Amino acid sequence: MKQSLPCLLLCGLLCTGCAGKTTNPESSQQTETAEAESTDAAASTEITTDILTATSSSVPADTTSVSDPEQPEAAETLFTAPEISAPDYQGGDGGEEHAETPLPQYFTYRFFENGVSMRLAGGNYQSLEADLSAVTQLLAETEYYLYDSDFDGDLDLSVPVRLTDAEKAYAVFLWDDADAHFKPEPVLLRNPQYYEDVKHICTLQQERGHGIVTESQWTDGSLQTVLTADADYEALTLNITDANGKTLTDDKTFDDEQALTEAILRYYERKNAD
């Protein structure tokens, strides 16, 4: 019995030591989870920073921002839009004698997915931002044109942003003669028809079952609506309103879509103009 007592005490001490060194499995798992979450958060922050850096550096430093560079809403094809009388003059004239003359007709134009640049005497003179992702570079180069779109005597730049059966949409950059630059904010014109004799523009758009012709004129540097013709292809009606939204004619019902299309196009071609 005297020899057994020390043995029992020694065993008790050994057991107590073992209990003091036991690790809680749940506590270890929580520590590992916290470390993993911390690593993920750091990686996420790193990725976000990279994306922001890439986005900010993707726009050239000499590109002028515009308030509405986005693509216009895709048109619904209710009928094939008629051919528009788009001018085919593209500038690039003058040679060396005008190598330092900043006018639209003397620039060489280069197109990119996010805009267009104007070059003069071998160097870049101005860059403008526009979403050209819906057209190829070749189409942009062949379909752009210079024309006095606001009838003020200066040539303006029309850049195609969509070319489909339903519409040919252009971002029109107006030339500012006093500043000797194109204005950075374009005017979006869908299927524009120019009527120089009255200095009016007619546009045509198709969307959500409607064909809409808008006749406008330039007033103090902005387009003001003169008349709107709205063809409803579900109800087969045509509604005409003036600049203030006042109805000029009661809705007229047509027998079929073809008859309605012929009627709306008469306003587009100003055949119903007084």
Short mmCIF file of C-alpha atoms in Angstrom, two decimals:
data_model
loop_
_atom_site.label_atom_id
_atom_site.label_comp_id
_atom_site.label_asym_id
_atom_site.label_seq_id
_atom_site.Cartn_x
_atom_site.Cartn_y
_atom_site.Cartn_z
CA MET A 1 0.00 0.00 0.00
CA LYS A 2 2.85 2.43 0.72
CA GLN A 3 4.30 1.75 -2.73
CA SER A 4 0.94 2.13 -4.49
CA LEU A 5 0.19 5.60 -3.16
CA PRO A 6 3.16 7.36 -4.86
CA CYS A 7 2.28 5.61 -8.11
CA LEU A 8 -1.27 6.86 -7.97
CA LEU A 9 -0.11 10.40 -7.27
CA LEU A 10 2.33 10.28 -10.19
CA CYS A 11 -0.38 9.05 -12.58
CA GLY A 12 -2.67 11.84 -11.42
CA LEU A 13 -0.05 14.46 -12.13
CA LEU A 14 0.61 13.05 -15.57
CA CYS A 15 -3.12 13.10 -16.43
CA THR A 16 -3.42 16.68 -15.24
CA GLY A 17 -0.55 17.71 -17.54
CA CYS A 18 -2.21 15.99 -20.49
CA ALA A 19 -5.49 17.81 -19.86
CA GLY A 20 -3.72 21.19 -19.79
CA LYS A 21 -2.20 20.60 -23.27
CA THR A 22 -5.41 19.46 -25.04
CA THR A 23 -6.32 21.71 -28.07
CA ASN A 24 -9.92 22.66 -28.82
CA PRO A 25 -10.61 21.46 -32.42
CA GLU A 26 -13.38 24.04 -32.88
CA SER A 27 -11.11 26.92 -31.83
CA SER A 28 -8.44 25.80 -34.33
CA GLN A 29 -10.98 25.63 -37.15
CA GLN A 30 -12.24 29.15 -36.37
CA THR A 31 -8.68 30.49 -36.47
CA GLU A 32 -8.05 28.89 -39.88
CA THR A 33 -11.38 30.24 -41.23
CA ALA A 34 -10.58 33.78 -40.05
CA GLU A 35 -7.16 33.61 -41.69
CA ALA A 36 -8.71 32.38 -44.97
CA GLU A 37 -11.33 35.14 -44.94
CA SER A 38 -8.64 37.73 -44.33
CA THR A 39 -6.64 36.41 -47.30
CA ASP A 40 -9.74 36.43 -49.56
CA ALA A 41 -10.61 40.00 -48.55
CA ALA A 42 -7.09 41.15 -49.36
CA ALA A 43 -7.24 39.42 -52.75
CA SER A 44 -10.64 40.97 -53.48
CA THR A 45 -9.32 44.43 -52.68
CA GLU A 46 -6.34 43.79 -54.93
CA ILE A 47 -8.59 42.70 -57.86
CA THR A 48 -10.93 45.68 -57.45
CA THR A 49 -7.97 48.05 -57.49
CA ASP A 50 -6.67 46.42 -60.68
CA ILE A 51 -10.05 46.79 -62.40
CA LEU A 52 -10.34 50.45 -61.49
CA THR A 53 -6.81 51.10 -62.68
CA ALA A 54 -7.45 49.32 -65.98
CA THR A 55 -10.71 51.23 -66.53
CA SER A 56 -9.22 54.63 -65.90
CA SER A 57 -6.21 53.95 -68.09
CA SER A 58 -8.25 52.59 -71.00
CA VAL A 59 -9.38 56.10 -72.04
CA PRO A 60 -6.65 58.06 -73.88
CA ALA A 61 -5.46 61.14 -72.05
CA ASP A 62 -6.34 63.40 -74.98
CA THR A 63 -9.89 62.06 -75.35
CA THR A 64 -12.65 64.59 -74.71
CA SER A 65 -15.51 63.16 -72.64
CA VAL A 66 -19.09 63.53 -73.81
CA SER A 67 -22.26 63.42 -71.78
CA ASP A 68 -23.97 60.83 -73.96
CA PRO A 69 -21.42 58.52 -75.60
CA GLU A 70 -23.57 55.42 -75.21
CA GLN A 71 -25.17 53.43 -77.97
CA PRO A 72 -28.78 54.39 -78.81
CA GLU A 73 -31.42 51.81 -77.96
CA ALA A 74 -31.64 49.15 -80.66
CA ALA A 75 -34.46 49.83 -83.11
CA GLU A 76 -37.32 47.45 -83.79
CA THR A 77 -37.65 46.68 -87.51
CA LEU A 78 -41.27 47.41 -88.40
CA PHE A 79 -40.31 48.30 -91.96
CA THR A 80 -37.10 48.86 -93.91
CA ALA A 81 -36.10 52.49 -93.61
CA PRO A 82 -35.76 54.29 -96.95
CA GLU A 83 -32.33 55.26 -98.20
CA ILE A 84 -31.24 58.56 -96.71
CA SER A 85 -29.57 61.27 -98.75
CA ALA A 86 -26.34 61.11 -96.78
CA PRO A 87 -23.58 63.33 -98.19
CA ASP A 88 -20.41 61.55 -99.27
CA TYR A 89 -17.86 64.32 -98.64
CA GLN A 90 -15.19 63.22 -96.14
CA GLY A 91 -12.59 66.00 -96.13
CA GLY A 92 -8.86 65.39 -96.14
CA ASP A 93 -8.36 68.20 -98.68
CA GLY A 94 -5.78 70.93 -99.02
CA GLY A 95 -2.39 69.24 -98.95
CA GLU A 96 0.63 70.91 -97.38
CA GLU A 97 -0.68 74.44 -97.89
CA HIS A 98 -3.37 73.73 -95.26
CA ALA A 99 -1.30 71.45 -93.02
CA GLU A 100 -1.79 73.86 -90.11
CA THR A 101 -5.33 75.08 -90.91
CA PRO A 102 -7.77 73.61 -88.35
CA LEU A 103 -10.98 73.21 -90.34
CA PRO A 104 -13.09 70.05 -90.83
CA GLN A 105 -12.30 69.79 -94.53
CA TYR A 106 -8.54 69.63 -93.89
CA PHE A 107 -8.50 66.95 -91.17
CA THR A 108 -7.70 63.29 -91.63
CA TYR A 109 -10.10 61.23 -89.51
CA ARG A 110 -9.19 58.03 -87.67
CA PHE A 111 -11.79 55.83 -86.00
CA PHE A 112 -11.59 53.53 -82.99
CA GLU A 113 -14.11 51.51 -80.98
CA ASN A 114 -14.49 54.31 -78.44
CA GLY A 115 -14.16 57.39 -80.58
CA VAL A 116 -12.57 59.35 -83.39
CA SER A 117 -9.47 61.53 -83.72
CA MET A 118 -8.72 64.40 -86.07
CA ARG A 119 -5.18 64.66 -87.39
CA LEU A 120 -3.52 67.65 -88.98
CA ALA A 121 0.07 67.95 -90.28
CA GLY A 122 0.82 64.41 -89.08
CA GLY A 123 -0.18 65.07 -85.47
CA ASN A 124 -3.34 64.65 -83.40
CA TYR A 125 -5.40 67.84 -83.17
CA GLN A 126 -8.51 66.66 -81.28
CA SER A 127 -10.05 63.42 -80.00
CA LEU A 128 -13.74 62.81 -79.32
CA GLU A 129 -15.40 59.96 -77.48
CA ALA A 130 -18.29 57.95 -78.95
CA ASP A 131 -19.37 54.32 -78.71
CA LEU A 132 -18.62 52.83 -82.15
CA SER A 133 -18.70 49.20 -81.01
CA ALA A 134 -21.79 48.47 -83.14
CA VAL A 135 -19.98 49.31 -86.39
CA THR A 136 -16.70 48.05 -87.77
CA GLN A 137 -13.74 50.37 -88.22
CA LEU A 138 -14.10 49.94 -91.99
CA LEU A 139 -17.77 50.98 -91.90
CA ALA A 140 -16.96 54.00 -89.76
CA GLU A 141 -14.27 55.04 -92.23
CA THR A 142 -16.50 54.61 -95.29
CA GLU A 143 -19.82 55.88 -93.88
CA TYR A 144 -18.86 59.03 -91.95
CA TYR A 145 -19.44 62.34 -93.67
CA LEU A 146 -18.96 66.10 -93.37
CA TYR A 147 -22.03 68.26 -93.82
CA ASP A 148 -23.42 71.53 -92.50
CA SER A 149 -25.92 69.74 -90.26
CA ASP A 150 -26.97 72.87 -88.34
CA PHE A 151 -27.04 75.16 -91.42
CA ASP A 152 -24.66 77.74 -89.89
CA GLY A 153 -22.14 77.73 -92.74
CA ASP A 154 -19.58 75.37 -91.14
CA LEU A 155 -19.07 71.69 -91.89
CA ASP A 156 -19.96 69.27 -89.08
CA LEU A 157 -18.86 65.67 -88.51
CA SER A 158 -21.41 62.80 -88.67
CA VAL A 159 -20.09 59.48 -87.32
CA PRO A 160 -22.16 56.29 -87.76
CA VAL A 161 -22.96 54.51 -84.49
CA ARG A 162 -25.51 52.01 -85.87
CA LEU A 163 -26.23 50.85 -89.42
CA THR A 164 -29.16 48.43 -89.78
CA ASP A 165 -32.24 47.94 -91.97
CA ALA A 166 -34.32 49.83 -89.40
CA GLU A 167 -32.04 52.81 -88.94
CA LYS A 168 -28.81 54.55 -89.70
CA ALA A 169 -27.92 56.44 -86.54
CA TYR A 170 -25.21 59.10 -86.41
CA ALA A 171 -23.43 60.96 -83.64
CA VAL A 172 -23.14 64.48 -85.07
CA PHE A 173 -20.32 66.66 -83.73
CA LEU A 174 -20.95 70.33 -84.53
CA TRP A 175 -18.03 72.56 -85.46
CA ASP A 176 -17.43 75.55 -83.17
CA ASP A 177 -15.83 78.18 -85.40
CA ALA A 178 -14.91 80.49 -82.53
CA ASP A 179 -13.09 77.71 -80.67
CA ALA A 180 -11.74 76.01 -83.84
CA HIS A 181 -12.76 72.62 -82.43
CA PHE A 182 -15.70 70.25 -82.69
CA LYS A 183 -18.09 70.53 -79.77
CA PRO A 184 -17.52 67.48 -77.53
CA GLU A 185 -21.20 66.62 -76.98
CA PRO A 186 -22.74 65.02 -80.10
CA VAL A 187 -26.33 65.22 -81.29
CA LEU A 188 -27.81 61.78 -82.04
CA LEU A 189 -29.72 61.74 -85.34
CA ARG A 190 -31.59 58.64 -86.54
CA ASN A 191 -32.03 58.36 -90.32
CA PRO A 192 -31.54 62.12 -90.79
CA GLN A 193 -32.95 63.82 -93.88
CA TYR A 194 -31.79 67.41 -94.42
CA TYR A 195 -34.03 70.02 -96.03
CA GLU A 196 -31.78 72.99 -96.70
CA ASP A 197 -34.50 75.14 -98.25
CA VAL A 198 -36.35 75.42 -94.93
CA LYS A 199 -33.37 74.49 -92.71
CA HIS A 200 -35.26 71.58 -91.20
CA ILE A 201 -34.20 68.01 -90.32
CA CYS A 202 -36.50 65.00 -90.35
CA THR A 203 -35.55 61.90 -88.37
CA LEU A 204 -37.15 58.45 -88.26
CA GLN A 205 -37.04 55.87 -85.48
CA GLN A 206 -38.79 52.57 -84.83
CA GLU A 207 -39.36 51.25 -81.33
CA ARG A 208 -41.91 49.25 -79.31
CA GLY A 209 -44.43 48.95 -82.14
CA HIS A 210 -44.22 52.62 -83.15
CA GLY A 211 -42.71 54.41 -86.12
CA ILE A 212 -41.96 58.02 -85.21
CA VAL A 213 -41.01 60.88 -87.53
CA THR A 214 -39.74 64.07 -85.93
CA GLU A 215 -39.31 67.28 -87.90
CA SER A 216 -37.00 69.78 -86.20
CA GLN A 217 -35.26 73.08 -86.74
CA TRP A 218 -32.17 74.63 -85.16
CA THR A 219 -32.83 77.38 -82.62
CA ASP A 220 -30.00 78.94 -80.58
CA GLY A 221 -27.73 75.98 -81.19
CA SER A 222 -30.19 73.21 -80.31
CA LEU A 223 -32.79 71.22 -82.23
CA GLN A 224 -36.39 72.18 -81.52
CA THR A 225 -39.28 69.94 -82.56
CA VAL A 226 -41.66 71.39 -85.11
CA LEU A 227 -43.89 68.36 -85.71
CA THR A 228 -44.14 64.72 -84.63
CA ALA A 229 -45.90 61.94 -86.54
CA ASP A 230 -46.45 58.79 -84.47
CA ALA A 231 -47.59 55.59 -86.21
CA ASP A 232 -49.02 52.96 -83.84
CA TYR A 233 -48.63 49.56 -85.52
CA GLU A 234 -50.82 47.75 -83.02
CA ALA A 235 -53.80 50.10 -83.36
CA LEU A 236 -52.94 50.99 -87.01
CA THR A 237 -53.35 54.70 -86.25
CA LEU A 238 -51.34 57.84 -87.04
CA ASN A 239 -51.24 60.78 -84.64
CA ILE A 240 -49.75 64.18 -85.56
CA THR A 241 -48.73 66.69 -82.89
CA ASP A 242 -47.08 70.13 -82.99
CA ALA A 243 -44.11 71.47 -81.03
CA ASN A 244 -46.23 71.85 -77.88
CA GLY A 245 -47.71 68.36 -78.10
CA LYS A 246 -51.06 69.63 -79.34
CA THR A 247 -52.84 67.15 -81.61
CA LEU A 248 -53.14 68.49 -85.14
CA THR A 249 -55.23 65.61 -86.48
CA ASP A 250 -57.38 62.98 -84.85
CA ASP A 251 -56.02 59.45 -84.93
CA LYS A 252 -56.71 58.04 -88.36
CA THR A 253 -57.14 54.28 -88.67
CA PHE A 254 -55.51 52.45 -91.58
CA ASP A 255 -56.46 49.16 -93.20
CA ASP A 256 -53.06 47.52 -92.86
CA GLU A 257 -49.42 48.10 -91.91
CA GLN A 258 -48.36 48.91 -95.45
CA ALA A 259 -50.86 51.77 -95.70
CA LEU A 260 -49.73 53.08 -92.32
CA THR A 261 -46.07 52.92 -93.39
CA GLU A 262 -46.80 54.87 -96.57
CA ALA A 263 -48.56 57.54 -94.51
CA ILE A 264 -45.75 57.95 -91.95
CA LEU A 265 -43.12 58.16 -94.70
CA ARG A 266 -44.97 61.06 -96.32
CA TYR A 267 -44.16 63.09 -93.20
CA TYR A 268 -40.57 61.85 -93.28
CA GLU A 269 -40.24 63.12 -96.85
CA ARG A 270 -42.17 66.33 -96.01
CA LYS A 271 -44.80 65.56 -98.63
CA ASN A 272 -47.46 66.56 -96.10
CA ALA A 273 -45.75 69.84 -95.29
CA ASP A 274 -47.70 73.05 -95.90
#
